[in-house]
Amino acid sequence: MKIFSDLLQFARERFPVAVTVPLSAVLFAAPYSLARSAVPEAAFGLLNVFLFLLLVRMQDDLSDIAIDRITHPERGLVSGAINPGNLRLCVVIGTGIVLVLNYFAQLLLPVLAMVFGYAVFYSLKERIPLPLHPIIVNAVFFFIPLYAGLIAHGNTVWTDVLLGLFIWTAVIAHDFAHSVHGPTESPADVASFSNILGPRGSAVTALSAFVLAGLIGAAFWTQSGQPLLFIILLTAMFLYILILGIRLVRTPAIANAKPFYVSGFVFFLLPLLGLIIDNFFSVRPLEVNSFTELMTK
């Protein structure tokens, strides 16, 4: 079916599973490991987080087709290789699947609230100032730890909130940092952070957000039993990002923004991986609950 082939092509181009499955696993497992280690629950959470991220990526690319015609004419949605109508249908079907799954897991209301929030944003996106877009688009990264807490113990605790704020702020910083370009490195008539805030203003915003994320990460560490590997990796990545960020502020250009494509994500993923390892070696035993128990708890 063409709709399925379009979805696969989009995934290969914009959502490669070799990257997004491990990303989804770390994003869910880190907050989930703070409370539980039940295998079926973890699999259910991973599936949903993967779908959350895929749906947001698809809808965001659909909303940016006009801009991508100028900045990324090679992409399938722009070149015609991927039918936008088919991808919109995938968003509708995928959203329905997520809502049904979470209805049976008694998690419908928070997921429905997130879906409603994104629906409002994308209906008003053109009226919202561009510098606010990363804050709203990436709200799913704040939601994921809260969602993991709901699955793990039925409510959200302060450490879930702090971890969500850490990840969310870091992703916002990543979006600003890797998008920095000099005055002559991108068309002046295309909306971009650097064209609106200025190259240095965009770089300063990115670095400030990374610093804020580091501080929130440290606050999480103090409230979560002071996991050793988490703080070691956070400190190492913070110092590395600080060096890259200062260089970007001094010379805001594409060449200095490119390292953030990877390092901006590693900044929070490595500490999260460390947190998983910290909790794996804690005294809490591995639980293997039935999927029926998950759906009826």
Coordinates of C-alpha atoms in Angstrom, one line a residue:
M1 CA 0.0 0.0 0.0
K2 CA 1.2 3.5 -0.9
I3 CA 0.4 4.8 2.6
F4 CA 2.6 2.2 4.2
S5 CA 5.5 2.8 1.8
D6 CA 5.2 6.5 2.4
L7 CA 5.4 6.0 6.1
L8 CA 8.5 3.7 5.7
Q9 CA 10.2 6.3 3.5
F10 CA 9.5 9.1 5.9
A11 CA 10.9 6.9 8.8
R12 CA 14.1 6.2 6.8
E13 CA 14.5 9.8 6.0
R14 CA 13.4 11.7 9.1
F15 CA 12.9 9.1 11.9
P16 CA 15.4 6.2 11.5
V17 CA 14.5 3.4 13.8
A18 CA 18.1 2.6 14.5
V19 CA 18.3 5.9 16.3
T20 CA 14.8 6.5 17.5
V21 CA 14.2 3.1 19.1
P22 CA 17.2 3.5 21.4
L23 CA 16.3 7.1 22.0
S24 CA 12.8 6.2 23.0
A25 CA 14.1 3.4 25.2
V26 CA 16.5 5.7 27.1
L27 CA 13.9 8.5 27.5
F28 CA 11.4 6.1 29.0
A29 CA 13.6 3.8 30.9
A30 CA 15.5 6.5 32.8
P31 CA 12.5 7.9 34.7
Y32 CA 10.8 4.5 34.8
S33 CA 13.8 3.0 36.5
L34 CA 13.5 5.4 39.4
A35 CA 10.4 3.4 40.6
R36 CA 10.1 0.0 38.9
S37 CA 11.6 -2.5 36.6
A38 CA 8.6 -4.4 35.3
V39 CA 9.2 -5.8 31.8
P40 CA 5.7 -5.7 30.2
E41 CA 5.1 -2.2 31.6
A42 CA 8.5 -1.0 30.2
A43 CA 7.6 -2.5 26.8
F44 CA 4.3 -0.8 26.8
G45 CA 5.8 2.6 27.7
L46 CA 8.6 2.2 25.1
L47 CA 6.0 1.6 22.4
N48 CA 4.0 4.6 23.3
V49 CA 7.0 6.9 23.6
F50 CA 8.2 5.8 20.2
L51 CA 4.7 6.6 18.8
F52 CA 4.6 10.0 20.6
L53 CA 7.9 11.0 19.0
L54 CA 7.0 9.7 15.6
L55 CA 3.6 11.5 15.5
V56 CA 5.2 14.8 16.6
R57 CA 7.9 14.4 13.9
M58 CA 5.4 13.7 11.2
Q59 CA 3.1 16.6 12.1
D60 CA 5.9 19.0 12.5
D61 CA 7.3 18.2 9.1
L62 CA 3.9 18.5 7.5
S63 CA 3.5 21.9 9.0
D64 CA 6.9 23.0 7.7
I65 CA 6.5 22.0 4.0
A66 CA 6.4 25.6 2.8
I67 CA 9.7 26.4 4.5
D68 CA 11.3 23.1 3.6
R69 CA 10.7 23.9 -0.1
I70 CA 13.3 26.5 0.2
T71 CA 15.7 25.1 2.9
H72 CA 15.4 21.3 2.3
P73 CA 14.0 20.7 -1.3
E74 CA 15.5 17.2 -1.2
R75 CA 13.1 15.9 1.5
G76 CA 10.4 13.5 0.4
L77 CA 7.5 15.6 1.5
V78 CA 8.8 18.5 -0.6
S79 CA 10.0 16.6 -3.7
G80 CA 6.7 14.6 -4.0
A81 CA 8.3 11.2 -3.1
I82 CA 6.0 11.1 0.0
N83 CA 2.3 12.0 -0.3
P84 CA 1.5 14.6 2.4
G85 CA -2.1 13.3 2.4
N86 CA -1.0 9.8 3.2
L87 CA 1.3 11.1 6.0
R88 CA -1.6 13.1 7.5
L89 CA -3.7 9.9 7.5
C90 CA -0.8 8.2 9.3
V91 CA -0.9 10.9 12.0
V92 CA -4.7 10.4 12.4
I93 CA -4.4 6.6 12.6
G94 CA -1.4 6.7 14.9
T95 CA -3.1 9.2 17.2
G96 CA -6.1 6.9 17.4
I97 CA -3.9 3.9 18.2
V98 CA -2.2 5.8 21.0
L99 CA -5.5 6.9 22.5
V100 CA -6.9 3.4 22.4
L101 CA -3.8 1.8 24.0
N102 CA -3.8 4.4 26.8
Y103 CA -7.6 4.1 27.3
F104 CA -7.2 0.4 28.2
A105 CA -4.2 1.3 30.4
Q106 CA -6.2 3.9 32.2
L107 CA -3.9 6.7 31.0
L108 CA -6.3 8.3 28.5
L109 CA -6.7 11.7 30.1
P110 CA -3.1 12.8 30.3
V111 CA -2.4 11.5 26.8
L112 CA -5.5 13.2 25.5
A113 CA -4.5 16.4 27.1
M114 CA -1.1 16.2 25.3
V115 CA -2.8 15.5 22.0
F116 CA -5.2 18.4 22.5
G117 CA -2.3 20.7 23.3
Y118 CA -0.4 19.8 20.1
A119 CA -3.6 20.1 18.0
V120 CA -4.1 23.7 19.3
F121 CA -0.4 24.5 18.7
Y122 CA -0.4 23.2 15.1
S123 CA -3.7 25.0 14.3
L124 CA -2.2 28.3 15.5
K125 CA 1.5 27.7 14.6
E126 CA 1.7 30.4 12.0
R127 CA 0.5 33.0 14.5
I128 CA 3.0 32.0 17.2
P129 CA 6.5 33.7 17.2
L130 CA 9.1 31.3 15.8
P131 CA 11.4 31.5 18.9
L132 CA 8.5 30.0 21.0
H133 CA 8.1 27.0 18.6
P134 CA 10.9 24.8 20.2
I135 CA 9.4 25.3 23.6
I136 CA 6.0 24.0 22.5
V137 CA 7.0 21.4 19.9
N138 CA 9.4 19.7 22.4
A139 CA 6.9 19.6 25.2
V140 CA 6.6 15.8 24.6
F141 CA 10.1 15.5 26.2
F142 CA 8.7 17.0 29.4
F143 CA 5.7 14.8 29.2
I144 CA 7.6 11.5 28.9
P145 CA 9.0 11.3 32.4
L146 CA 5.6 12.3 33.8
Y147 CA 4.1 9.5 31.7
A148 CA 6.7 7.0 32.9
G149 CA 5.8 7.9 36.5
L150 CA 2.1 7.4 35.9
I151 CA 2.9 3.9 34.5
A152 CA 5.3 3.1 37.3
H153 CA 3.4 4.1 40.3
G154 CA 0.1 5.8 39.2
N155 CA 1.1 9.4 39.9
T156 CA 3.8 12.0 39.1
V157 CA 6.4 12.8 41.7
W158 CA 8.8 15.8 42.0
T159 CA 11.7 13.9 40.6
D160 CA 9.7 13.1 37.4
V161 CA 9.0 16.8 37.0
L162 CA 12.7 17.8 37.5
L163 CA 13.8 15.1 35.0
G164 CA 11.2 16.2 32.5
L165 CA 12.4 19.8 32.8
F166 CA 16.0 18.8 32.4
I167 CA 15.3 16.8 29.2
W168 CA 12.9 19.4 27.8
T169 CA 15.2 22.4 28.4
A170 CA 18.2 20.4 26.9
V171 CA 16.2 19.6 23.7
I172 CA 15.1 23.3 23.4
A173 CA 18.8 24.3 23.7
H174 CA 19.7 21.7 21.0
D175 CA 17.2 23.1 18.6
F176 CA 18.5 26.6 18.9
A177 CA 22.2 25.6 18.9
H178 CA 22.2 23.4 15.8
S179 CA 20.2 25.9 13.8
V180 CA 22.6 28.8 14.2
H181 CA 23.9 30.3 11.0
G182 CA 25.8 33.4 9.9
P183 CA 24.2 36.3 8.1
T184 CA 25.2 35.0 4.6
E185 CA 24.7 31.3 5.3
S186 CA 20.9 31.1 4.8
P187 CA 18.3 33.1 2.8
A188 CA 17.5 36.3 4.6
D189 CA 13.8 36.0 3.7
V190 CA 13.4 32.5 5.4
A191 CA 12.2 32.5 9.0
S192 CA 15.0 31.2 11.3
F193 CA 16.1 31.8 14.8
S194 CA 19.3 33.5 13.5
N195 CA 17.4 35.8 11.2
I196 CA 15.0 36.8 14.0
L197 CA 17.2 36.9 17.0
G198 CA 20.5 37.5 15.2
P199 CA 23.2 34.8 14.9
R200 CA 24.8 35.7 18.2
G201 CA 21.4 36.1 19.9
S202 CA 20.4 32.6 18.8
A203 CA 23.7 31.2 20.1
V204 CA 23.4 33.0 23.4
T205 CA 19.9 31.6 23.8
A206 CA 21.1 28.1 23.1
L207 CA 24.0 28.3 25.6
S208 CA 21.8 29.8 28.3
A209 CA 19.3 27.0 27.8
F210 CA 22.1 24.4 28.1
V211 CA 23.3 26.0 31.3
L212 CA 19.7 26.1 32.7
A213 CA 19.3 22.4 31.8
G214 CA 22.6 21.5 33.6
L215 CA 21.4 23.3 36.7
I216 CA 18.0 21.5 36.6
G217 CA 19.9 18.2 36.1
A218 CA 21.9 19.0 39.2
A219 CA 18.7 19.8 41.1
F220 CA 17.3 16.4 40.0
W221 CA 20.4 14.7 41.2
T222 CA 20.1 16.1 44.7
Q223 CA 16.4 15.0 44.9
S224 CA 16.8 11.5 43.5
G225 CA 19.3 9.8 45.8
Q226 CA 22.4 11.4 44.2
P227 CA 23.0 8.7 41.5
L228 CA 26.8 8.7 41.0
L229 CA 27.1 7.9 37.3
F230 CA 24.4 10.4 36.3
I231 CA 26.2 13.3 37.9
I232 CA 29.6 12.2 36.5
L233 CA 28.3 12.1 33.0
L234 CA 26.2 15.2 33.4
T235 CA 29.3 17.1 34.6
A236 CA 31.4 15.8 31.7
M237 CA 28.8 16.7 29.1
F238 CA 28.1 20.1 30.7
L239 CA 31.8 21.1 30.5
Y240 CA 32.0 19.8 26.9
I241 CA 28.8 21.7 25.8
L242 CA 30.1 24.8 27.6
I243 CA 33.2 24.8 25.4
L244 CA 31.2 24.3 22.3
G245 CA 28.7 26.9 23.3
I246 CA 31.3 29.6 24.0
R247 CA 32.8 28.9 20.7
L248 CA 29.4 29.2 19.0
V249 CA 28.7 32.5 20.8
R250 CA 32.1 33.9 19.7
T251 CA 31.7 32.8 16.1
P252 CA 28.0 32.0 15.3
A253 CA 28.2 30.1 12.1
I254 CA 27.1 26.8 10.6
A255 CA 30.5 25.2 11.1
N256 CA 30.3 25.8 14.9
A257 CA 26.7 24.8 15.0
K258 CA 27.1 21.4 13.4
P259 CA 28.6 19.6 16.4
F260 CA 25.4 20.2 18.3
Y261 CA 23.4 17.9 16.0
V262 CA 24.9 15.0 18.0
S263 CA 26.4 16.5 21.1
G264 CA 23.2 18.4 21.9
F265 CA 21.3 15.1 22.3
V266 CA 24.3 13.3 23.9
F267 CA 24.3 16.1 26.5
F268 CA 21.1 14.6 28.2
L269 CA 21.1 11.0 26.8
L270 CA 24.4 10.0 28.4
P271 CA 23.4 11.1 31.9
L272 CA 20.0 9.4 31.4
L273 CA 21.9 6.2 30.4
G274 CA 24.0 6.6 33.5
L275 CA 20.8 6.9 35.6
I276 CA 19.5 3.6 34.1
I277 CA 22.8 1.9 35.1
D278 CA 22.7 3.5 38.5
N279 CA 19.2 2.2 39.2
F280 CA 19.9 -1.2 37.6
F281 CA 22.6 -1.8 40.2
S282 CA 20.3 -0.7 43.0
V283 CA 18.7 -3.2 45.4
R284 CA 15.2 -3.0 43.7
P285 CA 14.5 -6.4 42.0
L286 CA 13.4 -6.9 38.4
E287 CA 9.7 -7.4 38.2
V288 CA 8.0 -9.4 35.4
N289 CA 4.3 -8.6 35.7
S290 CA 1.7 -9.8 33.4
F291 CA 0.3 -7.5 30.7
T292 CA -3.1 -8.0 32.1
E293 CA -2.0 -6.6 35.4
L294 CA -0.6 -3.6 33.6
M295 CA -4.0 -2.9 31.9
T296 CA -6.0 -3.4 35.1
K297 CA -3.9 -1.8 37.8

